[in-house]
PDB file of C-alpha atoms in Angstrom:
ATOM      1  CA  ALA A   1      39.436  46.942 186.343  1.00 82.00           C
ATOM      2  CA  ARG A   2      35.862  47.082 187.582  1.00 85.00           C
ATOM      3  CA  ARG A   3      36.230  50.618 189.010  1.00 86.00           C
ATOM      4  CA  ALA A   4      37.911  51.781 185.800  1.00 82.00           C
ATOM      5  CA  GLY A   5      35.099  50.259 183.771  1.00 90.00           C
ATOM      6  CA  VAL A   6      37.327  47.999 181.687  1.00 89.00           C
ATOM      7  CA  ALA A   7      37.311  44.270 181.213  1.00 91.00           C
ATOM      8  CA  ARG A   8      40.055  42.243 182.912  1.00 90.00           C
ATOM      9  CA  SER A   9      41.197  41.110 179.473  1.00 91.00           C
ATOM     10  CA  THR A  10      41.625  44.756 178.432  1.00 91.00           C
ATOM     11  CA  PHE A  11      43.664  45.436 181.569  1.00 91.00           C
ATOM     12  CA  TYR A  12      45.982  42.534 180.751  1.00 92.00           C
ATOM     13  CA  GLU A  13      46.421  43.759 177.182  1.00 92.00           C
ATOM     14  CA  TYR A  14      48.190  46.797 178.665  1.00 92.00           C
ATOM     15  CA  PHE A  15      49.810  45.388 181.797  1.00 93.00           C
ATOM     16  CA  ALA A  16      51.388  42.052 182.654  1.00 93.00           C
ATOM     17  CA  ASP A  17      50.124  42.270 186.241  1.00 90.00           C
ATOM     18  CA  LYS A  18      48.991  44.679 188.976  1.00 84.00           C
ATOM     19  CA  GLU A  19      52.563  45.485 189.916  1.00 83.00           C
ATOM     20  CA  GLU A  20      53.368  46.662 186.387  1.00 88.00           C
ATOM     21  CA  CYS A  21      50.234  48.834 186.461  1.00 87.00           C
ATOM     22  CA  PHE A  22      51.310  50.325 189.810  1.00 82.00           C
ATOM     23  CA  LEU A  23      54.807  51.040 188.493  1.00 84.00           C
ATOM     24  CA  GLU A  24      53.428  52.773 185.405  1.00 87.00           C
ATOM     25  CA  ALA A  25      51.099  54.862 187.564  1.00 84.00           C
ATOM     26  CA  PHE A  26      53.953  55.688 189.908  1.00 81.00           C
ATOM     27  CA  ASP A  27      56.129  56.865 187.007  1.00 83.00           C
ATOM     28  CA  TYR A  28      53.275  59.001 185.722  1.00 85.00           C
ATOM     29  CA  ALA A  29      52.766  60.598 189.143  1.00 83.00           C
ATOM     30  CA  ALA A  30      56.455  61.350 189.533  1.00 79.00           C
ATOM     31  CA  GLN A  31      56.629  62.884 186.065  1.00 83.00           C
ATOM     32  CA  ARG A  32      53.628  65.118 186.875  1.00 82.00           C
ATOM     33  CA  VAL A  33      55.375  66.303 190.034  1.00 79.00           C
ATOM     34  CA  LEU A  34      58.601  66.978 188.141  1.00 77.00           C
ATOM     35  CA  GLU A  35      56.886  68.809 185.297  1.00 81.00           C
ATOM     36  CA  ARG A  36      54.594  70.932 187.410  1.00 78.00           C
ATOM     37  CA  VAL A  37      56.507  71.649 190.577  1.00 73.00           C
ATOM     38  CA  LEU A  38      60.111  71.795 189.447  1.00 73.00           C
ATOM     39  CA  MET A  39      59.615  73.893 186.320  1.00 73.00           C
ATOM     40  CA  LEU A  40      62.564  76.169 185.747  1.00 61.00           C
ATOM     41  CA  GLU A  41      60.763  79.460 186.085  1.00 69.00           C
ATOM     42  CA  ARG A  42      61.070  82.494 188.262  1.00 68.00           C
ATOM     43  CA  PRO A  43      58.384  82.875 190.923  1.00 67.00           C
ATOM     44  CA  ALA A  44      56.574  86.205 191.324  1.00 72.00           C
ATOM     45  CA  ALA A  45      58.807  88.953 192.685  1.00 72.00           C
ATOM     46  CA  ASP A  46      56.865  89.147 195.951  1.00 71.00           C
ATOM     47  CA  THR A  47      57.154  85.399 196.663  1.00 74.00           C
ATOM     48  CA  SER A  48      60.172  83.417 197.780  1.00 79.00           C
ATOM     49  CA  PRO A  49      61.104  80.542 195.447  1.00 80.00           C
ATOM     50  CA  VAL A  50      60.623  77.988 198.231  1.00 83.00           C
ATOM     51  CA  HIS A  51      57.139  79.239 199.102  1.00 85.00           C
ATOM     52  CA  ALA A  52      56.164  79.355 195.414  1.00 84.00           C
ATOM     53  CA  TYR A  53      57.303  75.795 194.711  1.00 84.00           C
ATOM     54  CA  ILE A  54      55.724  74.415 197.899  1.00 88.00           C
ATOM     55  CA  ALA A  55      52.461  76.143 196.920  1.00 88.00           C
ATOM     56  CA  LYS A  56      52.625  74.484 193.474  1.00 86.00           C
ATOM     57  CA  LEU A  57      53.234  71.086 195.028  1.00 87.00           C
ATOM     58  CA  LEU A  58      50.349  71.409 197.467  1.00 91.00           C
ATOM     59  CA  GLU A  59      48.037  72.690 194.733  1.00 91.00           C
ATOM     60  CA  LEU A  60      48.913  69.661 192.620  1.00 88.00           C
ATOM     61  CA  CYS A  61      48.306  67.322 195.583  1.00 88.00           C
ATOM     62  CA  VAL A  62      44.866  68.801 196.213  1.00 91.00           C
ATOM     63  CA  GLN A  63      43.938  68.709 192.519  1.00 91.00           C
ATOM     64  CA  GLU A  64      45.208  65.150 192.064  1.00 88.00           C
ATOM     65  CA  PRO A  65      45.192  63.368 195.447  1.00 87.00           C
ATOM     66  CA  GLY A  66      46.001  60.085 193.734  1.00 83.00           C
ATOM     67  CA  LEU A  67      49.470  61.504 193.126  1.00 78.00           C
ATOM     68  CA  VAL A  68      50.022  61.805 196.862  1.00 72.00           C
ATOM     69  CA  ARG A  69      49.062  58.174 197.321  1.00 77.00           C
ATOM     70  CA  LEU A  70      51.471  57.064 194.599  1.00 77.00           C
ATOM     71  CA  VAL A  71      54.491  59.249 195.319  1.00 73.00           C
ATOM     72  CA  ALA A  72      54.205  58.914 199.095  1.00 74.00           C
ATOM     73  CA  ALA A  73      53.270  55.210 199.110  1.00 75.00           C
ATOM     74  CA  ASP A  74      55.260  52.798 201.227  1.00 73.00           C
ATOM     75  CA  ALA A  75      56.773  51.080 198.208  1.00 74.00           C
ATOM     76  CA  GLU A  76      58.907  48.776 200.372  1.00 76.00           C
ATOM     77  CA  ALA A  77      55.704  46.945 201.299  1.00 77.00           C
ATOM     78  CA  LEU A  78      54.844  46.528 197.615  1.00 75.00           C
ATOM     79  CA  GLY A  79      57.968  44.553 196.783  1.00 79.00           C
ATOM     80  CA  PRO A  80      61.520  45.098 195.585  1.00 86.00           C
ATOM     81  CA  ALA A  81      60.635  46.342 192.089  1.00 81.00           C
ATOM     82  CA  ALA A  82      58.293  49.019 193.454  1.00 81.00           C
ATOM     83  CA  ALA A  83      60.816  50.043 196.112  1.00 85.00           C
ATOM     84  CA  GLU A  84      63.582  50.363 193.525  1.00 88.00           C
ATOM     85  CA  ARG A  85      61.323  52.378 191.225  1.00 82.00           C
ATOM     86  CA  GLN A  86      60.414  54.701 194.085  1.00 83.00           C
ATOM     87  CA  ARG A  87      64.085  55.250 194.947  1.00 87.00           C
ATOM     88  CA  ALA A  88      64.815  56.014 191.286  1.00 85.00           C
ATOM     89  CA  VAL A  89      61.946  58.495 191.112  1.00 81.00           C
ATOM     90  CA  ARG A  90      63.014  60.230 194.313  1.00 86.00           C
ATOM     91  CA  ASP A  91      66.515  60.427 192.824  1.00 90.00           C
ATOM     92  CA  ARG A  92      65.057  62.117 189.732  1.00 85.00           C
ATOM     93  CA  ILE A  93      63.100  64.559 191.873  1.00 84.00           C
ATOM     94  CA  ALA A  94      66.239  65.316 193.899  1.00 90.00           C
ATOM     95  CA  GLU A  95      68.204  65.901 190.677  1.00 89.00           C
ATOM     96  CA  GLY A  96      65.451  68.271 189.568  1.00 84.00           C
ATOM     97  CA  LEU A  97      65.720  70.119 192.868  1.00 85.00           C
ATOM     98  CA  VAL A  98      69.495  70.503 192.446  1.00 89.00           C
ATOM     99  CA  ARG A  99      68.965  71.832 188.888  1.00 85.00           C
ATOM    100  CA  LEU A 100      66.236  74.172 190.096  1.00 82.00           C
ATOM    101  CA  ARG A 101      68.502  75.551 192.811  1.00 85.00           C
ATOM    102  CA  ASP A 102      71.300  76.078 190.274  1.00 85.00           C
ATOM    103  CA  PHE A 103      68.848  77.860 187.966  1.00 82.00           C
ATOM    104  CA  LEU A 104      67.705  80.192 190.766  1.00 80.00           C
ATOM    105  CA  ARG A 105      71.314  80.884 191.777  1.00 83.00           C
ATOM    106  CA  ARG A 106      71.936  82.638 188.458  1.00 83.00           C
ATOM    107  CA  ASP A 107      69.972  85.663 189.660  1.00 79.00           C
ATOM    108  CA  GLU A 108      70.491  85.103 193.378  1.00 80.00           C
ATOM    109  CA  PRO A 109      74.183  84.332 193.963  1.00 81.00           C
ATOM    110  CA  LYS A 110      73.562  84.345 197.722  1.00 82.00           C
ATOM    111  CA  PHE A 111      71.858  80.966 197.291  1.00 81.00           C
ATOM    112  CA  ALA A 112      74.328  78.188 197.993  1.00 84.00           C
ATOM    113  CA  ALA A 113      74.470  75.139 195.775  1.00 87.00           C
ATOM    114  CA  ILE A 114      72.992  71.993 197.277  1.00 90.00           C
ATOM    115  CA  SER A 115      74.226  68.444 197.095  1.00 92.00           C
ATOM    116  CA  HIS A 116      72.220  65.520 195.816  1.00 94.00           C
ATOM    117  CA  VAL A 117      72.143  64.094 199.359  1.00 94.00           C
ATOM    118  CA  ARG A 118      70.656  67.308 200.724  1.00 93.00           C
ATOM    119  CA  ALA A 119      68.099  67.339 197.918  1.00 93.00           C
ATOM    120  CA  LEU A 120      67.161  63.732 198.808  1.00 94.00           C
ATOM    121  CA  ALA A 121      66.690  64.807 202.434  1.00 94.00           C
ATOM    122  CA  ILE A 122      64.352  67.576 201.286  1.00 93.00           C
ATOM    123  CA  VAL A 123      62.374  65.154 199.110  1.00 91.00           C
ATOM    124  CA  GLY A 124      62.160  62.685 201.992  1.00 91.00           C
ATOM    125  CA  ALA A 125      61.038  65.319 204.481  1.00 93.00           C
ATOM    126  CA  ILE A 126      58.333  66.651 202.166  1.00 91.00           C
ATOM    127  CA  THR A 127      57.159  63.142 201.306  1.00 89.00           C
ATOM    128  CA  GLU A 128      56.879  62.095 204.950  1.00 90.00           C
ATOM    129  CA  VAL A 129      54.954  65.211 205.970  1.00 93.00           C
ATOM    130  CA  LEU A 130      52.592  64.842 202.988  1.00 90.00           C
ATOM    131  CA  ARG A 131      52.057  61.146 203.707  1.00 88.00           C
ATOM    132  CA  HIS A 132      51.375  61.668 207.384  1.00 91.00           C
ATOM    133  CA  THR A 133      48.988  64.584 206.858  1.00 92.00           C
ATOM    134  CA  PHE A 134      47.197  62.938 203.940  1.00 89.00           C
ATOM    135  CA  TYR A 135      46.461  59.745 205.865  1.00 89.00           C
ATOM    136  CA  ALA A 136      45.868  61.353 209.269  1.00 93.00           C
ATOM    137  CA  SER A 137      43.798  64.361 208.215  1.00 94.00           C
ATOM    138  CA  GLY A 138      42.887  63.984 204.552  1.00 91.00           C
ATOM    139  CA  VAL A 139      43.629  65.896 201.391  1.00 91.00           C
ATOM    140  CA  GLY A 140      41.855  69.006 202.688  1.00 92.00           C
ATOM    141  CA  ALA A 141      44.544  69.500 205.323  1.00 95.00           C
ATOM    142  CA  LEU A 142      47.397  69.652 202.813  1.00 92.00           C
ATOM    143  CA  PRO A 143      47.160  73.410 202.052  1.00 93.00           C
ATOM    144  CA  THR A 144      47.708  74.167 205.746  1.00 94.00           C
ATOM    145  CA  LEU A 145      51.214  72.714 205.407  1.00 94.00           C
ATOM    146  CA  GLN A 146      52.610  75.457 203.188  1.00 93.00           C
ATOM    147  CA  SER A 147      54.345  77.562 205.860  1.00 93.00           C
ATOM    148  CA  GLU A 148      55.658  74.593 207.795  1.00 94.00           C
ATOM    149  CA  LEU A 149      56.970  72.788 204.706  1.00 93.00           C
ATOM    150  CA  ALA A 150      58.603  75.990 203.481  1.00 91.00           C
ATOM    151  CA  ALA A 151      60.312  76.403 206.874  1.00 92.00           C
ATOM    152  CA  ILE A 152      61.572  72.804 206.769  1.00 92.00           C
ATOM    153  CA  VAL A 153      62.885  73.164 203.219  1.00 89.00           C
ATOM    154  CA  LEU A 154      64.542  76.513 204.003  1.00 87.00           C
ATOM    155  CA  ALA A 155      66.217  75.016 207.078  1.00 89.00           C
ATOM    156  CA  LEU A 156      67.638  72.188 204.940  1.00 89.00           C
ATOM    157  CA  LEU A 157      68.635  74.518 202.097  1.00 85.00           C
ATOM    158  CA  GLU A 158      70.341  77.075 204.263  1.00 83.00           C
ATOM    159  CA  ALA A 159      72.112  74.745 206.677  1.00 80.00           C
ATOM    160  CA  PRO A 160      75.893  75.119 206.485  1.00 79.00           C
ATOM    161  CA  PRO A 161      77.634  72.873 203.952  1.00 73.00           C
ATOM    162  CA  ALA A 162      78.853  69.528 205.229  1.00 71.00           C
TER     163      ALA A 162
END
């Protein structure tokens, strides 16, 4: 409350406790990621869809590093409600990834459909790499991840079906 420049009483007019505030912030961060990164749009003709979407994600992370902290947070340590909310948000992001892949398949039939489980694996892989790099090297190191993250996502996308 002090850093935000609001009175404690004002904070408690909006939130029951710190956990509720965290959960609201987490939902906001996840929605920003969904809206910005998983928009159903065609990337430029000279860019692969995976590279374009990874670039959008990393740009968002650099512009709003607080999002990285929220989406990649270790919610298990914050309690069961936060952990459940994080799982639900990652589910929503995975669903968005499945829809995005289906959207891109309309013009590129060579793209195989992906399962929700595979989409969750992609979300988990990206989250772990972002978390590790963010805390080990800082937000400035995130743009250097584009090629590596794209390679990881492509490997998961193009692996043979189960």
